[in-house]
Structure formats: C-alpha cells, structure tokens
Amino acid sequence: MPDLKYSMDYPVSWEELHRNARALSLRLLNKGPWKGIIVITRGGLVPAAILARELDIRLIDTICVTSYKSTGDDATQSVQGNIQLLKGVEGDGEGMLLVDDLVDTGKTARYVRDLLPKAHLATIYAKPAGVDLVDTYITEVSQDTWIRFPWDMEYTFSTPLAERR
C-alpha cells in the first residue's frame, strides 16, 4: 500500500468520543437484540465499553488483529501492512455487535468480516474507502484525515500564537 499523506488532522476529545459512542448506541438500540459484543482491538475497546453500558450488554469478547506499523516519530507516519490475527473468536458472529473505533482503508474490516460474516459491524468514524463495509456508524470523515483519538494524545504546553511568529 502506498504511504498515504494525511492533509487533515482531527483531534477527538474524550467528551466527543463519549457523545459519539452514545449516539452510536442509540442507533443500535432497536437493531438488536444483541447476544454480545466482539471488540476489534485495540481501537474498539473504549467505544465497546460505552456501548456495553448503554445497551446493557455483559458478554464481551475480543478479536485481536494488527496491521499498522509506525514508520517514524509521528503516528501519521504509520502504514498498513499485512494483517496478522493474534486471537480469533468462535462462530460466524450471528447476533453479535462487532465494534471498532473507525474504518479507514477497509482492509481490517474486510478481514474481520470474512471471519465473522453474520456480525453487525459498528464504528464511530468511517472513511470513504471502508464505509461500505460498516453496517452502522456515526461520522464520515475524508480519506486524507488522520483521526487523533484521546488515548493516543497527551496534554502538553502550547506556545501562544503571538509568540510563534
């Protein structure tokens, strides 16, 4: 896959993430009943915790895959390589919510949907290259946008604009 340059930066706060996960819960509420949640780790962990609370779901499992590799100091320099399954789940996903934070290129979503074809894939964010693979999502963002999730950021001092000239 060619190294995609991101021209847009979209930082997501904890409050925004929580609000969007609750909105996703509302959309999913009447699509059930759900037997449980299968979380695509690691990105789906936080959204899945919120969905589990809002939808009163107690059965939670994980499917653990990896594909992104960092190519530099900045996360936007990550590239997606081959998908590696670290831990799978049994069954075809029938009656289960499959949760991730976003669908980007669709590569991971396609891989996991092949393993769990009857699961309902829900994400908070979706990009055009993968949006058709998602059953329910909240926000579509452009393909050239890097989404900075709150768990990937830390608070640091910001130089005032007047001093940056």
Coordinates of C-alpha atoms in Angstrom, one line a residue:
M1 CA 0.0 0.0 0.0
P2 CA 1.4 3.4 -0.8
D3 CA 2.3 5.7 2.0
L4 CA -0.8 7.9 2.3
K5 CA -0.1 11.5 3.3
Y6 CA -2.7 13.0 5.6
S7 CA -3.6 16.6 4.9
M8 CA -6.2 16.9 7.6
D9 CA -5.9 16.4 11.3
Y10 CA -8.9 15.7 13.5
P11 CA -8.2 15.5 17.3
V12 CA -11.1 13.9 19.2
S13 CA -11.6 14.7 22.9
W14 CA -12.8 12.3 25.5
E15 CA -16.2 14.2 25.6
E16 CA -16.7 14.0 21.9
L17 CA -15.8 10.3 21.8
H18 CA -18.2 9.6 24.6
R19 CA -21.0 11.6 22.9
N20 CA -20.5 9.8 19.6
A21 CA -20.4 6.4 21.2
R22 CA -23.7 7.2 23.0
A23 CA -25.1 8.3 19.6
L24 CA -24.0 5.0 18.1
S25 CA -25.7 3.2 21.0
L26 CA -28.9 5.0 20.2
R27 CA -28.7 3.9 16.6
L28 CA -28.0 0.3 17.6
L29 CA -30.7 0.0 20.4
N30 CA -33.5 -1.1 18.1
K31 CA -31.4 -3.2 15.7
G32 CA -30.9 -5.9 18.4
P33 CA -31.4 -7.9 20.4
W34 CA -27.6 -8.4 20.7
K35 CA -26.1 -11.6 22.2
G36 CA -22.8 -9.7 22.9
I37 CA -20.0 -7.6 21.6
I38 CA -16.9 -8.6 19.8
V39 CA -14.3 -5.9 20.0
I40 CA -11.6 -5.3 17.4
T41 CA -8.6 -4.5 19.5
R42 CA -7.2 -2.1 20.3
G43 CA -9.2 0.8 18.9
G44 CA -12.6 -0.7 19.6
L45 CA -12.0 -1.2 23.3
V46 CA -13.2 2.2 24.6
P47 CA -16.2 2.6 22.3
A48 CA -17.2 -1.0 23.1
A49 CA -17.1 -0.3 26.9
I50 CA -19.5 2.6 26.3
L51 CA -21.8 0.6 24.0
A52 CA -21.8 -2.3 26.5
R53 CA -23.1 0.1 29.2
E54 CA -25.6 1.9 27.1
L55 CA -27.0 -1.3 25.6
D56 CA -26.8 -3.4 28.8
I57 CA -24.6 -6.0 27.2
R58 CA -22.5 -8.2 29.5
L59 CA -21.0 -10.7 27.1
I60 CA -17.8 -9.2 25.5
D61 CA -15.1 -10.9 23.6
T62 CA -12.1 -9.6 21.6
I63 CA -10.7 -10.3 18.2
C64 CA -7.1 -9.2 18.1
V65 CA -5.6 -8.1 14.9
T66 CA -2.6 -6.0 14.0
S67 CA -1.7 -4.3 10.7
Y68 CA -0.4 -0.8 11.3
K69 CA 3.3 -0.2 11.7
S70 CA 4.9 3.1 12.7
T71 CA 7.5 4.5 10.3
G72 CA 8.5 7.5 12.3
D73 CA 8.0 9.5 15.4
D74 CA 4.5 10.8 14.4
A75 CA 1.6 8.4 14.3
T76 CA 0.5 9.8 10.9
Q77 CA 3.6 8.2 9.5
S78 CA 2.1 4.8 10.1
V79 CA 1.5 2.5 7.2
Q80 CA -0.8 -0.5 6.9
G81 CA 0.9 -3.8 6.2
N82 CA -0.3 -7.4 6.2
I83 CA -3.0 -8.2 8.8
Q84 CA -2.0 -10.6 11.5
L85 CA -4.6 -12.5 13.6
L86 CA -3.4 -12.6 17.2
K87 CA -6.6 -14.0 18.7
G88 CA -9.8 -15.0 17.0
V89 CA -13.3 -15.9 18.2
E90 CA -15.6 -18.9 17.6
G91 CA -18.6 -18.8 15.4
D92 CA -19.8 -16.6 12.5
G93 CA -20.8 -13.6 14.5
E94 CA -24.6 -14.2 14.4
G95 CA -26.4 -11.8 16.8
M96 CA -23.1 -10.1 17.8
L97 CA -22.0 -6.5 17.5
L98 CA -18.5 -6.1 16.0
V99 CA -17.1 -2.9 17.3
D100 CA -14.1 -0.7 16.2
D101 CA -13.3 2.9 16.5
L102 CA -13.1 3.6 12.8
V103 CA -12.9 2.0 9.4
D104 CA -10.1 3.5 7.3
T105 CA -9.0 1.7 4.2
G106 CA -11.4 -1.2 4.9
K107 CA -8.6 -3.7 5.0
T108 CA -9.1 -4.7 8.6
A109 CA -12.9 -4.5 8.4
R110 CA -12.9 -6.8 5.3
Y111 CA -10.6 -9.3 7.0
V112 CA -12.7 -9.5 10.2
R113 CA -16.0 -9.5 8.3
D114 CA -14.7 -12.6 6.3
L115 CA -14.2 -14.3 9.7
L116 CA -17.5 -13.1 11.2
P117 CA -19.9 -12.6 8.2
K118 CA -23.0 -12.5 10.3
A119 CA -21.8 -9.9 12.8
H120 CA -23.1 -6.3 12.7
L121 CA -20.1 -4.0 12.3
A122 CA -20.4 -0.7 14.1
T123 CA -17.8 2.1 14.2
I124 CA -17.8 5.7 15.3
Y125 CA -15.9 7.0 12.3
A126 CA -15.9 5.9 8.7
K127 CA -13.7 6.9 5.8
P128 CA -14.9 6.5 2.1
A129 CA -12.6 3.6 1.3
G130 CA -14.2 1.5 4.0
V131 CA -17.6 2.9 4.6
D132 CA -19.5 0.3 2.6
L133 CA -18.2 -2.4 4.9
V134 CA -19.8 -0.8 8.0
D135 CA -23.4 -1.5 9.0
T136 CA -23.8 1.4 11.4
Y137 CA -21.5 4.4 12.0
I138 CA -21.8 8.0 13.3
T139 CA -19.4 10.3 11.4
E140 CA -17.8 10.1 8.0
V141 CA -14.5 11.8 7.5
S142 CA -12.4 12.3 4.4
Q143 CA -9.8 9.7 3.5
D144 CA -6.9 12.1 4.0
T145 CA -7.9 12.9 7.6
W146 CA -5.8 11.5 10.4
I147 CA -8.1 10.9 13.5
R148 CA -6.3 11.5 16.7
F149 CA -8.1 9.6 19.4
P150 CA -7.8 10.7 23.1
W151 CA -5.9 7.6 24.1
D152 CA -3.2 8.5 21.5
M153 CA -2.6 12.0 22.8
E154 CA -1.2 13.7 25.9
Y155 CA -1.7 17.2 27.2
T156 CA 1.4 19.4 26.7
F157 CA 2.1 23.1 26.8
S158 CA 1.1 25.1 23.8
T159 CA 3.0 28.2 22.8
P160 CA 0.7 31.2 22.4
L161 CA 0.1 32.1 18.8
A162 CA 1.6 35.6 19.2
E163 CA 4.9 34.0 20.3
R164 CA 5.0 31.7 17.3
R165 CA 5.7 34.5 14.7

